[in-house]
């Protein structure tokens, strides 16, 4: 009798763990979708400085 109760508790804990992992994975996916893709260019690269030549 005790063996069956322990097995049932173990199975229920595994089910809860799987549900938790699924919820966390879905939340991470939502956060990634909301942030969008990372920018390919950095803001400082947009402005260029004029080339003045070489110093002698």
mmCIF file with all atom_site columns, N, CA, C and O in Angstrom:
data_model
loop_
_atom_site.group_PDB
_atom_site.id
_atom_site.type_symbol
_atom_site.label_atom_id
_atom_site.label_alt_id
_atom_site.label_comp_id
_atom_site.label_asym_id
_atom_site.label_entity_id
_atom_site.label_seq_id
_atom_site.pdbx_PDB_ins_code
_atom_site.Cartn_x
_atom_site.Cartn_y
_atom_site.Cartn_z
_atom_site.occupancy
_atom_site.B_iso_or_equiv
_atom_site.pdbx_formal_charge
_atom_site.auth_seq_id
_atom_site.auth_comp_id
_atom_site.auth_asym_id
_atom_site.auth_atom_id
_atom_site.pdbx_PDB_model_num
ATOM 1   N N  . UNK A 1 1  ? 0.827  -1.189 0.000   1.00 0.00 ? 1  UNK A N  1
ATOM 2   C CA . UNK A 1 1  ? 0.000  0.000  0.000   1.00 0.00 ? 1  UNK A CA 1
ATOM 3   C C  . UNK A 1 1  ? 0.878  1.263  0.000   1.00 0.00 ? 1  UNK A C  1
ATOM 4   O O  . UNK A 1 1  ? 0.607  2.194  -0.746  1.00 0.00 ? 1  UNK A O  1
ATOM 5   N N  . UNK A 1 2  ? 1.907  1.311  0.835   1.00 0.00 ? 2  UNK A N  1
ATOM 6   C CA . UNK A 1 2  ? 2.782  2.477  0.893   1.00 0.00 ? 2  UNK A CA 1
ATOM 7   C C  . UNK A 1 2  ? 3.543  2.662  -0.414  1.00 0.00 ? 2  UNK A C  1
ATOM 8   O O  . UNK A 1 2  ? 3.811  3.789  -0.825  1.00 0.00 ? 2  UNK A O  1
ATOM 9   N N  . UNK A 1 3  ? 3.890  1.555  -1.055  1.00 0.00 ? 3  UNK A N  1
ATOM 10  C CA . UNK A 1 3  ? 4.629  1.633  -2.309  1.00 0.00 ? 3  UNK A CA 1
ATOM 11  C C  . UNK A 1 3  ? 3.801  2.347  -3.373  1.00 0.00 ? 3  UNK A C  1
ATOM 12  O O  . UNK A 1 3  ? 4.319  3.189  -4.114  1.00 0.00 ? 3  UNK A O  1
ATOM 13  N N  . UNK A 1 4  ? 2.519  2.045  -3.440  1.00 0.00 ? 4  UNK A N  1
ATOM 14  C CA . UNK A 1 4  ? 1.647  2.680  -4.428  1.00 0.00 ? 4  UNK A CA 1
ATOM 15  C C  . UNK A 1 4  ? 1.487  4.168  -4.147  1.00 0.00 ? 4  UNK A C  1
ATOM 16  O O  . UNK A 1 4  ? 1.464  4.986  -5.065  1.00 0.00 ? 4  UNK A O  1
ATOM 17  N N  . UNK A 1 5  ? 1.389  4.535  -2.887  1.00 0.00 ? 5  UNK A N  1
ATOM 18  C CA . UNK A 1 5  ? 1.269  5.955  -2.542  1.00 0.00 ? 5  UNK A CA 1
ATOM 19  C C  . UNK A 1 5  ? 2.541  6.706  -2.921  1.00 0.00 ? 5  UNK A C  1
ATOM 20  O O  . UNK A 1 5  ? 2.474  7.834  -3.421  1.00 0.00 ? 5  UNK A O  1
ATOM 21  N N  . UNK A 1 6  ? 3.679  6.100  -2.681  1.00 0.00 ? 6  UNK A N  1
ATOM 22  C CA . UNK A 1 6  ? 4.937  6.748  -3.052  1.00 0.00 ? 6  UNK A CA 1
ATOM 23  C C  . UNK A 1 6  ? 5.057  6.886  -4.566  1.00 0.00 ? 6  UNK A C  1
ATOM 24  O O  . UNK A 1 6  ? 5.521  7.909  -5.069  1.00 0.00 ? 6  UNK A O  1
ATOM 25  N N  . UNK A 1 7  ? 4.664  5.862  -5.285  1.00 0.00 ? 7  UNK A N  1
ATOM 26  C CA . UNK A 1 7  ? 4.693  5.935  -6.747  1.00 0.00 ? 7  UNK A CA 1
ATOM 27  C C  . UNK A 1 7  ? 3.746  7.022  -7.260  1.00 0.00 ? 7  UNK A C  1
ATOM 28  O O  . UNK A 1 7  ? 4.084  7.770  -8.181  1.00 0.00 ? 7  UNK A O  1
ATOM 29  N N  . UNK A 1 8  ? 2.562  7.101  -6.686  1.00 0.00 ? 8  UNK A N  1
ATOM 30  C CA . UNK A 1 8  ? 1.612  8.138  -7.096  1.00 0.00 ? 8  UNK A CA 1
ATOM 31  C C  . UNK A 1 8  ? 2.169  9.529  -6.802  1.00 0.00 ? 8  UNK A C  1
ATOM 32  O O  . UNK A 1 8  ? 2.032  10.444 -7.631  1.00 0.00 ? 8  UNK A O  1
ATOM 33  N N  . UNK A 1 9  ? 2.806  9.707  -5.649  1.00 0.00 ? 9  UNK A N  1
ATOM 34  C CA . UNK A 1 9  ? 3.399  11.002 -5.320  1.00 0.00 ? 9  UNK A CA 1
ATOM 35  C C  . UNK A 1 9  ? 4.539  11.335 -6.273  1.00 0.00 ? 9  UNK A C  1
ATOM 36  O O  . UNK A 1 9  ? 4.669  12.479 -6.723  1.00 0.00 ? 9  UNK A O  1
ATOM 37  N N  . UNK A 1 10 ? 5.330  10.367 -6.599  1.00 0.00 ? 10 UNK A N  1
ATOM 38  C CA . UNK A 1 10 ? 6.449  10.575 -7.509  1.00 0.00 ? 10 UNK A CA 1
ATOM 39  C C  . UNK A 1 10 ? 5.941  10.956 -8.903  1.00 0.00 ? 10 UNK A C  1
ATOM 40  O O  . UNK A 1 10 ? 6.452  11.890 -9.528  1.00 0.00 ? 10 UNK A O  1
ATOM 41  N N  . UNK A 1 11 ? 4.932  10.262 -9.371  1.00 0.00 ? 11 UNK A N  1
ATOM 42  C CA . UNK A 1 11 ? 4.359  10.569 -10.683 1.00 0.00 ? 11 UNK A CA 1
ATOM 43  C C  . UNK A 1 11 ? 3.753  11.963 -10.684 1.00 0.00 ? 11 UNK A C  1
ATOM 44  O O  . UNK A 1 11 ? 3.921  12.729 -11.643 1.00 0.00 ? 11 UNK A O  1
ATOM 45  N N  . UNK A 1 12 ? 3.075  12.338 -9.623  1.00 0.00 ? 12 UNK A N  1
ATOM 46  C CA . UNK A 1 12 ? 2.475  13.676 -9.540  1.00 0.00 ? 12 UNK A CA 1
ATOM 47  C C  . UNK A 1 12 ? 3.552  14.761 -9.501  1.00 0.00 ? 12 UNK A C  1
ATOM 48  O O  . UNK A 1 12 ? 3.406  15.802 -10.135 1.00 0.00 ? 12 UNK A O  1
ATOM 49  N N  . UNK A 1 13 ? 4.644  14.520 -8.793  1.00 0.00 ? 13 UNK A N  1
ATOM 50  C CA . UNK A 1 13 ? 5.745  15.482 -8.772  1.00 0.00 ? 13 UNK A CA 1
ATOM 51  C C  . UNK A 1 13 ? 6.381  15.626 -10.152 1.00 0.00 ? 13 UNK A C  1
ATOM 52  O O  . UNK A 1 13 ? 6.752  16.735 -10.561 1.00 0.00 ? 13 UNK A O  1
ATOM 53  N N  . UNK A 1 14 ? 6.503  14.541 -10.869 1.00 0.00 ? 14 UNK A N  1
ATOM 54  C CA . UNK A 1 14 ? 7.052  14.598 -12.215 1.00 0.00 ? 14 UNK A CA 1
ATOM 55  C C  . UNK A 1 14 ? 6.119  15.385 -13.128 1.00 0.00 ? 14 UNK A C  1
ATOM 56  O O  . UNK A 1 14 ? 6.560  16.219 -13.919 1.00 0.00 ? 14 UNK A O  1
ATOM 57  N N  . UNK A 1 15 ? 4.814  15.162 -13.014 1.00 0.00 ? 15 UNK A N  1
ATOM 58  C CA . UNK A 1 15 ? 3.850  15.920 -13.820 1.00 0.00 ? 15 UNK A CA 1
ATOM 59  C C  . UNK A 1 15 ? 3.946  17.411 -13.519 1.00 0.00 ? 15 UNK A C  1
ATOM 60  O O  . UNK A 1 15 ? 3.938  18.238 -14.443 1.00 0.00 ? 15 UNK A O  1
ATOM 61  N N  . UNK A 1 16 ? 4.023  17.762 -12.247 1.00 0.00 ? 16 UNK A N  1
ATOM 62  C CA . UNK A 1 16 ? 4.144  19.170 -11.867 1.00 0.00 ? 16 UNK A CA 1
ATOM 63  C C  . UNK A 1 16 ? 5.440  19.774 -12.402 1.00 0.00 ? 16 UNK A C  1
ATOM 64  O O  . UNK A 1 16 ? 5.458  20.914 -12.861 1.00 0.00 ? 16 UNK A O  1
ATOM 65  N N  . UNK A 1 17 ? 6.506  19.010 -12.347 1.00 0.00 ? 17 UNK A N  1
ATOM 66  C CA . UNK A 1 17 ? 7.787  19.499 -12.850 1.00 0.00 ? 17 UNK A CA 1
ATOM 67  C C  . UNK A 1 17 ? 7.731  19.740 -14.351 1.00 0.00 ? 17 UNK A C  1
ATOM 68  O O  . UNK A 1 17 ? 8.238  20.755 -14.844 1.00 0.00 ? 17 UNK A O  1
ATOM 69  N N  . UNK A 1 18 ? 7.120  18.841 -15.076 1.00 0.00 ? 18 UNK A N  1
ATOM 70  C CA . UNK A 1 18 ? 7.010  18.998 -16.529 1.00 0.00 ? 18 UNK A CA 1
ATOM 71  C C  . UNK A 1 18 ? 6.153  20.214 -16.856 1.00 0.00 ? 18 UNK A C  1
ATOM 72  O O  . UNK A 1 18 ? 6.499  21.009 -17.743 1.00 0.00 ? 18 UNK A O  1
ATOM 73  N N  . UNK A 1 19 ? 5.045  20.395 -16.145 1.00 0.00 ? 19 UNK A N  1
ATOM 74  C CA . UNK A 1 19 ? 4.201  21.574 -16.373 1.00 0.00 ? 19 UNK A CA 1
ATOM 75  C C  . UNK A 1 19 ? 4.970  22.857 -16.083 1.00 0.00 ? 19 UNK A C  1
ATOM 76  O O  . UNK A 1 19 ? 4.859  23.835 -16.819 1.00 0.00 ? 19 UNK A O  1
ATOM 77  N N  . UNK A 1 20 ? 5.764  22.853 -15.023 1.00 0.00 ? 20 UNK A N  1
ATOM 78  C CA . UNK A 1 20 ? 6.551  24.034 -14.667 1.00 0.00 ? 20 UNK A CA 1
ATOM 79  C C  . UNK A 1 20 ? 7.556  24.359 -15.768 1.00 0.00 ? 20 UNK A C  1
ATOM 80  O O  . UNK A 1 20 ? 7.711  25.517 -16.167 1.00 0.00 ? 20 UNK A O  1
ATOM 81  N N  . UNK A 1 21 ? 8.234  23.350 -16.277 1.00 0.00 ? 21 UNK A N  1
ATOM 82  C CA . UNK A 1 21 ? 9.218  23.569 -17.340 1.00 0.00 ? 21 UNK A CA 1
ATOM 83  C C  . UNK A 1 21 ? 8.532  24.105 -18.600 1.00 0.00 ? 21 UNK A C  1
ATOM 84  O O  . UNK A 1 21 ? 9.045  25.016 -19.260 1.00 0.00 ? 21 UNK A O  1
ATOM 85  N N  . UNK A 1 22 ? 7.362  23.604 -18.916 1.00 0.00 ? 22 UNK A N  1
ATOM 86  C CA . UNK A 1 22 ? 6.636  24.072 -20.092 1.00 0.00 ? 22 UNK A CA 1
ATOM 87  C C  . UNK A 1 22 ? 6.233  25.532 -19.929 1.00 0.00 ? 22 UNK A C  1
ATOM 88  O O  . UNK A 1 22 ? 6.387  26.345 -20.854 1.00 0.00 ? 22 UNK A O  1
ATOM 89  N N  . UNK A 1 23 ? 5.736  25.892 -18.741 1.00 0.00 ? 23 UNK A N  1
ATOM 90  C CA . UNK A 1 23 ? 5.326  27.276 -18.500 1.00 0.00 ? 23 UNK A CA 1
ATOM 91  C C  . UNK A 1 23 ? 6.524  28.217 -18.583 1.00 0.00 ? 23 UNK A C  1
ATOM 92  O O  . UNK A 1 23 ? 6.446  29.296 -19.186 1.00 0.00 ? 23 UNK A O  1
ATOM 93  N N  . UNK A 1 24 ? 7.646  27.823 -18.016 1.00 0.00 ? 24 UNK A N  1
ATOM 94  C CA . UNK A 1 24 ? 8.836  28.663 -18.068 1.00 0.00 ? 24 UNK A CA 1
ATOM 95  C C  . UNK A 1 24 ? 9.328  28.801 -19.511 1.00 0.00 ? 24 UNK A C  1
ATOM 96  O O  . UNK A 1 24 ? 9.691  29.900 -19.948 1.00 0.00 ? 24 UNK A O  1
ATOM 97  N N  . UNK A 1 25 ? 9.323  27.721 -20.267 1.00 0.00 ? 25 UNK A N  1
ATOM 98  C CA . UNK A 1 25 ? 9.770  27.776 -21.660 1.00 0.00 ? 25 UNK A CA 1
ATOM 99  C C  . UNK A 1 25 ? 8.860  28.685 -22.484 1.00 0.00 ? 25 UNK A C  1
ATOM 100 O O  . UNK A 1 25 ? 9.338  29.459 -23.325 1.00 0.00 ? 25 UNK A O  1
ATOM 101 N N  . UNK A 1 26 ? 7.556  28.620 -22.250 1.00 0.00 ? 26 UNK A N  1
ATOM 102 C CA . UNK A 1 26 ? 6.635  29.494 -22.972 1.00 0.00 ? 26 UNK A CA 1
ATOM 103 C C  . UNK A 1 26 ? 6.864  30.958 -22.596 1.00 0.00 ? 26 UNK A C  1
ATOM 104 O O  . UNK A 1 26 ? 6.814  31.843 -23.452 1.00 0.00 ? 26 UNK A O  1
ATOM 105 N N  . UNK A 1 27 ? 7.123  31.213 -21.320 1.00 0.00 ? 27 UNK A N  1
ATOM 106 C CA . UNK A 1 27 ? 7.380  32.585 -20.880 1.00 0.00 ? 27 UNK A CA 1
ATOM 107 C C  . UNK A 1 27 ? 8.655  33.133 -21.511 1.00 0.00 ? 27 UNK A C  1
ATOM 108 O O  . UNK A 1 27 ? 8.699  34.287 -21.947 1.00 0.00 ? 27 UNK A O  1
ATOM 109 N N  . UNK A 1 28 ? 9.688  32.324 -21.587 1.00 0.00 ? 28 UNK A N  1
ATOM 110 C CA . UNK A 1 28 ? 10.931 32.752 -22.223 1.00 0.00 ? 28 UNK A CA 1
ATOM 111 C C  . UNK A 1 28 ? 10.690 33.036 -23.703 1.00 0.00 ? 28 UNK A C  1
ATOM 112 O O  . UNK A 1 28 ? 11.200 34.022 -24.253 1.00 0.00 ? 28 UNK A O  1
ATOM 113 N N  . UNK A 1 29 ? 9.909  32.212 -24.354 1.00 0.00 ? 29 UNK A N  1
ATOM 114 C CA . UNK A 1 29 ? 9.582  32.444 -25.758 1.00 0.00 ? 29 UNK A CA 1
ATOM 115 C C  . UNK A 1 29 ? 8.839  33.753 -25.970 1.00 0.00 ? 29 UNK A C  1
ATOM 116 O O  . UNK A 1 29 ? 9.108  34.482 -26.922 1.00 0.00 ? 29 UNK A O  1
ATOM 117 N N  . UNK A 1 30 ? 7.907  34.066 -25.071 1.00 0.00 ? 30 UNK A N  1
ATOM 118 C CA . UNK A 1 30 ? 7.161  35.323 -25.173 1.00 0.00 ? 30 UNK A CA 1
ATOM 119 C C  . UNK A 1 30 ? 8.105  36.506 -24.997 1.00 0.00 ? 30 UNK A C  1
ATOM 120 O O  . UNK A 1 30 ? 8.035  37.495 -25.738 1.00 0.00 ? 30 UNK A O  1
ATOM 121 N N  . UNK A 1 31 ? 9.010  36.425 -24.038 1.00 0.00 ? 31 UNK A N  1
ATOM 122 C CA . UNK A 1 31 ? 9.952  37.519 -23.802 1.00 0.00 ? 31 UNK A CA 1
ATOM 123 C C  . UNK A 1 31 ? 10.849 37.718 -25.019 1.00 0.00 ? 31 UNK A C  1
ATOM 124 O O  . UNK A 1 31 ? 11.112 38.845 -25.443 1.00 0.00 ? 31 UNK A O  1
ATOM 125 N N  . UNK A 1 32 ? 11.309 36.640 -25.609 1.00 0.00 ? 32 UNK A N  1
ATOM 126 C CA . UNK A 1 32 ? 12.174 36.742 -26.794 1.00 0.00 ? 32 UNK A CA 1
ATOM 127 C C  . UNK A 1 32 ? 11.410 37.360 -27.955 1.00 0.00 ? 32 UNK A C  1
ATOM 128 O O  . UNK A 1 32 ? 11.938 38.197 -28.685 1.00 0.00 ? 32 UNK A O  1
ATOM 129 N N  . UNK A 1 33 ? 10.147 36.982 -28.137 1.00 0.00 ? 33 UNK A N  1
ATOM 130 C CA . UNK A 1 33 ? 9.352  37.545 -29.224 1.00 0.00 ? 33 UNK A CA 1
ATOM 131 C C  . UNK A 1 33 ? 9.079  39.026 -29.008 1.00 0.00 ? 33 UNK A C  1
ATOM 132 O O  . UNK A 1 33 ? 9.063  39.804 -29.963 1.00 0.00 ? 33 UNK A O  1
ATOM 133 N N  . UNK A 1 34 ? 8.864  39.441 -27.777 1.00 0.00 ? 34 UNK A N  1
ATOM 134 C CA . UNK A 1 34 ? 8.575  40.846 -27.498 1.00 0.00 ? 34 UNK A CA 1
ATOM 135 C C  . UNK A 1 34 ? 9.798  41.723 -27.699 1.00 0.00 ? 34 UNK A C  1
ATOM 136 O O  . UNK A 1 34 ? 9.678  42.868 -28.126 1.00 0.00 ? 34 UNK A O  1
ATOM 137 N N  . UNK A 1 35 ? 10.969 41.213 -27.395 1.00 0.00 ? 35 UNK A N  1
ATOM 138 C CA . UNK A 1 35 ? 12.180 42.007 -27.549 1.00 0.00 ? 35 UNK A CA 1
ATOM 139 C C  . UNK A 1 35 ? 12.593 42.130 -29.005 1.00 0.00 ? 35 UNK A C  1
ATOM 140 O O  . UNK A 1 35 ? 13.302 43.067 -29.367 1.00 0.00 ? 35 UNK A O  1
ATOM 141 N N  . UNK A 1 36 ? 12.212 41.212 -29.837 1.00 0.00 ? 36 UNK A N  1
ATOM 142 C CA . UNK A 1 36 ? 12.561 41.263 -31.248 1.00 0.00 ? 36 UNK A CA 1
ATOM 143 C C  . UNK A 1 36 ? 14.001 40.850 -31.468 1.00 0.00 ? 36 UNK A C  1
ATOM 144 O O  . UNK A 1 36 ? 14.755 40.574 -30.537 1.00 0.00 ? 36 UNK A O  1
ATOM 145 N N  . UNK A 1 37 ? 14.406 40.850 -32.745 1.00 0.00 ? 37 UNK A N  1
ATOM 146 C CA . UNK A 1 37 ? 15.796 40.455 -33.044 1.00 0.00 ? 37 UNK A CA 1
ATOM 147 C C  . UNK A 1 37 ? 16.754 41.557 -32.602 1.00 0.00 ? 37 UNK A C  1
ATOM 148 O O  . UNK A 1 37 ? 16.414 42.734 -32.621 1.00 0.00 ? 37 UNK A O  1
ATOM 149 N N  . UNK A 1 38 ? 17.949 41.191 -32.224 1.00 0.00 ? 38 UNK A N  1
ATOM 150 C CA . UNK A 1 38 ? 18.922 42.200 -31.815 1.00 0.00 ? 38 UNK A CA 1
ATOM 151 C C  . UNK A 1 38 ? 19.362 43.034 -33.016 1.00 0.00 ? 38 UNK A C  1
ATOM 152 O O  . UNK A 1 38 ? 19.406 42.545 -34.141 1.00 0.00 ? 38 UNK A O  1
ATOM 153 N N  . UNK A 1 39 ? 19.674 44.293 -32.788 1.00 0.00 ? 39 UNK A N  1
ATOM 154 C CA . UNK A 1 39 ? 20.097 45.133 -33.916 1.00 0.00 ? 39 UNK A CA 1
ATOM 155 C C  . UNK A 1 39 ? 21.439 44.663 -34.470 1.00 0.00 ? 39 UNK A C  1
ATOM 156 O O  . UNK A 1 39 ? 22.323 44.250 -33.733 1.00 0.00 ? 39 UNK A O  1
ATOM 157 N N  . UNK A 1 40 ? 21.564 44.760 -35.768 1.00 0.00 ? 40 UNK A N  1
ATOM 158 C CA . UNK A 1 40 ? 22.794 44.298 -36.417 1.00 0.00 ? 40 UNK A CA 1
ATOM 159 C C  . UNK A 1 40 ? 23.867 45.372 -36.421 1.00 0.00 ? 40 UNK A C  1
ATOM 160 O O  . UNK A 1 40 ? 25.040 45.077 -36.566 1.00 0.00 ? 40 UNK A O  1
ATOM 161 N N  . UNK A 1 41 ? 23.474 46.622 -36.314 1.00 0.00 ? 41 UNK A N  1
ATOM 162 C CA . UNK A 1 41 ? 24.454 47.703 -36.302 1.00 0.00 ? 41 UNK A CA 1
ATOM 163 C C  . UNK A 1 41 ? 24.429 48.372 -34.937 1.00 0.00 ? 41 UNK A C  1
ATOM 164 O O  . UNK A 1 41 ? 23.389 48.452 -34.288 1.00 0.00 ? 41 UNK A O  1
ATOM 165 N N  . UNK A 1 42 ? 25.559 48.876 -34.527 1.00 0.00 ? 42 UNK A N  1
ATOM 166 C CA . UNK A 1 42 ? 25.664 49.575 -33.258 1.00 0.00 ? 42 UNK A CA 1
ATOM 167 C C  . UNK A 1 42 ? 25.414 51.057 -33.494 1.00 0.00 ? 42 UNK A C  1
ATOM 168 O O  . UNK A 1 42 ? 25.755 51.594 -34.548 1.00 0.00 ? 42 UNK A O  1
ATOM 169 N N  . UNK A 1 43 ? 24.838 51.748 -32.539 1.00 0.00 ? 43 UNK A N  1
ATOM 170 C CA . UNK A 1 43 ? 24.489 53.152 -32.756 1.00 0.00 ? 43 UNK A CA 1
ATOM 171 C C  . UNK A 1 43 ? 25.692 54.039 -33.076 1.00 0.00 ? 43 UNK A C  1
ATOM 172 O O  . UNK A 1 43 ? 25.568 54.987 -33.837 1.00 0.00 ? 43 UNK A O  1
ATOM 173 N N  . UNK A 1 44 ? 26.851 53.770 -32.539 1.00 0.00 ? 44 UNK A N  1
ATOM 174 C CA . UNK A 1 44 ? 28.017 54.615 -32.770 1.00 0.00 ? 44 UNK A CA 1
ATOM 175 C C  . UNK A 1 44 ? 28.586 54.504 -34.165 1.00 0.00 ? 44 UNK A C  1
ATOM 176 O O  . UNK A 1 44 ? 29.338 55.364 -34.617 1.00 0.00 ? 44 UNK A O  1
ATOM 177 N N  . UNK A 1 45 ? 28.234 53.460 -34.905 1.00 0.00 ? 45 UNK A N  1
ATOM 178 C CA . UNK A 1 45 ? 28.796 53.260 -36.230 1.00 0.00 ? 45 UNK A CA 1
ATOM 179 C C  . UNK A 1 45 ? 28.051 54.048 -37.309 1.00 0.00 ? 45 UNK A C  1
ATOM 180 O O  . UNK A 1 45 ? 28.494 54.145 -38.433 1.00 0.00 ? 45 UNK A O  1
ATOM 181 N N  . UNK A 1 46 ? 26.920 54.633 -36.987 1.00 0.00 ? 46 UNK A N  1
ATOM 182 C CA . UNK A 1 46 ? 26.140 55.351 -37.968 1.00 0.00 ? 46 UNK A CA 1
ATOM 183 C C  . UNK A 1 46 ? 26.784 56.657 -38.401 1.00 0.00 ? 46 UNK A C  1
ATOM 184 O O  . UNK A 1 46 ? 26.631 57.088 -39.541 1.00 0.00 ? 46 UNK A O  1
ATOM 185 N N  . UNK A 1 47 ? 27.500 57.311 -37.530 1.00 0.00 ? 47 UNK A N  1
ATOM 186 C CA . UNK A 1 47 ? 28.132 58.581 -37.893 1.00 0.00 ? 47 UNK A CA 1
ATOM 187 C C  . UNK A 1 47 ? 29.589 58.315 -38.236 1.00 0.00 ? 47 UNK A C  1
ATOM 188 O O  . UNK A 1 47 ? 30.307 57.605 -37.536 1.00 0.00 ? 47 UNK A O  1
ATOM 189 N N  . UNK A 1 48 ? 30.016 58.911 -39.333 1.00 0.00 ? 48 UNK A N  1
ATOM 190 C CA . UNK A 1 48 ? 31.408 58.717 -39.742 1.00 0.00 ? 48 UNK A CA 1
ATOM 191 C C  . UNK A 1 48 ? 32.167 60.020 -39.539 1.00 0.00 ? 48 UNK A C  1
ATOM 192 O O  . UNK A 1 48 ? 31.632 61.102 -39.677 1.00 0.00 ? 48 UNK A O  1
ATOM 193 N N  . UNK A 1 49 ? 33.440 59.907 -39.225 1.00 0.00 ? 49 UNK A N  1
ATOM 194 C CA . UNK A 1 49 ? 34.288 61.094 -39.060 1.00 0.00 ? 49 UNK A CA 1
ATOM 195 C C  . UNK A 1 49 ? 35.067 61.297 -40.349 1.00 0.00 ? 49 UNK A C  1
ATOM 196 O O  . UNK A 1 49 ? 35.514 60.340 -40.989 1.00 0.00 ? 49 UNK A O  1
ATOM 197 N N  . UNK A 1 50 ? 35.228 62.535 -40.778 1.00 0.00 ? 50 UNK A N  1
ATOM 198 C CA . UNK A 1 50 ? 35.943 62.774 -42.032 1.00 0.00 ? 50 UNK A CA 1
ATOM 199 C C  . UNK A 1 50 ? 37.428 62.442 -41.888 1.00 0.00 ? 50 UNK A C  1
ATOM 200 O O  . UNK A 1 50 ? 38.033 62.611 -40.827 1.00 0.00 ? 50 UNK A O  1
ATOM 201 N N  . UNK A 1 51 ? 37.995 61.947 -42.971 1.00 0.00 ? 51 UNK A N  1
ATOM 202 C CA . UNK A 1 51 ? 39.401 61.589 -42.975 1.00 0.00 ? 51 UNK A CA 1
ATOM 203 C C  . UNK A 1 51 ? 40.228 62.861 -43.240 1.00 0.00 ? 51 UNK A C  1
ATOM 204 O O  . UNK A 1 51 ? 40.034 63.537 -44.248 1.00 0.00 ? 51 UNK A O  1
ATOM 205 N N  . UNK A 1 52 ? 41.128 63.183 -42.318 1.00 0.00 ? 52 UNK A N  1
ATOM 206 C CA . UNK A 1 52 ? 41.897 64.421 -42.438 1.00 0.00 ? 52 UNK A CA 1
ATOM 207 C C  . UNK A 1 52 ? 43.273 64.190 -43.054 1.00 0.00 ? 52 UNK A C  1
ATOM 208 O O  . UNK A 1 52 ? 43.966 65.142 -43.365 1.00 0.00 ? 52 UNK A O  1
ATOM 209 N N  . UNK A 1 53 ? 43.663 62.963 -43.234 1.00 0.00 ? 53 UNK A N  1
ATOM 210 C CA . UNK A 1 53 ? 44.968 62.687 -43.815 1.00 0.00 ? 53 UNK A CA 1
ATOM 211 C C  . UNK A 1 53 ? 45.950 62.217 -42.757 1.00 0.00 ? 53 UNK A C  1
ATOM 212 O O  . UNK A 1 53 ? 45.629 62.122 -41.582 1.00 0.00 ? 53 UNK A O  1
ATOM 213 N N  . UNK A 1 54 ? 47.153 61.910 -43.184 1.00 0.00 ? 54 UNK A N  1
ATOM 214 C CA . UNK A 1 54 ? 48.181 61.428 -42.272 1.00 0.00 ? 54 UNK A CA 1
ATOM 215 C C  . UNK A 1 54 ? 48.970 62.584 -41.705 1.00 0.00 ? 54 UNK A C  1
ATOM 216 O O  . UNK A 1 54 ? 49.269 63.559 -42.393 1.00 0.00 ? 54 UNK A O  1
ATOM 217 N N  . UNK A 1 55 ? 49.339 62.460 -40.475 1.00 0.00 ? 55 UNK A N  1
ATOM 218 C CA . UNK A 1 55 ? 50.197 63.480 -39.842 1.00 0.00 ? 55 UNK A CA 1
ATOM 219 C C  . UNK A 1 55 ? 51.645 63.177 -40.235 1.00 0.00 ? 55 UNK A C  1
ATOM 220 O O  . UNK A 1 55 ? 52.072 62.026 -40.184 1.00 0.00 ? 55 UNK A O  1
ATOM 221 N N  . UNK A 1 56 ? 52.453 64.199 -40.636 1.00 0.00 ? 56 UNK A N  1
ATOM 222 C CA . UNK A 1 56 ? 53.844 63.928 -41.028 1.00 0.00 ? 56 UNK A CA 1
ATOM 223 C C  . UNK A 1 56 ? 54.736 63.636 -39.835 1.00 0.00 ? 56 UNK A C  1
ATOM 224 O O  . UNK A 1 56 ? 54.511 63.889 -38.742 1.00 0.00 ? 56 UNK A O  1
#
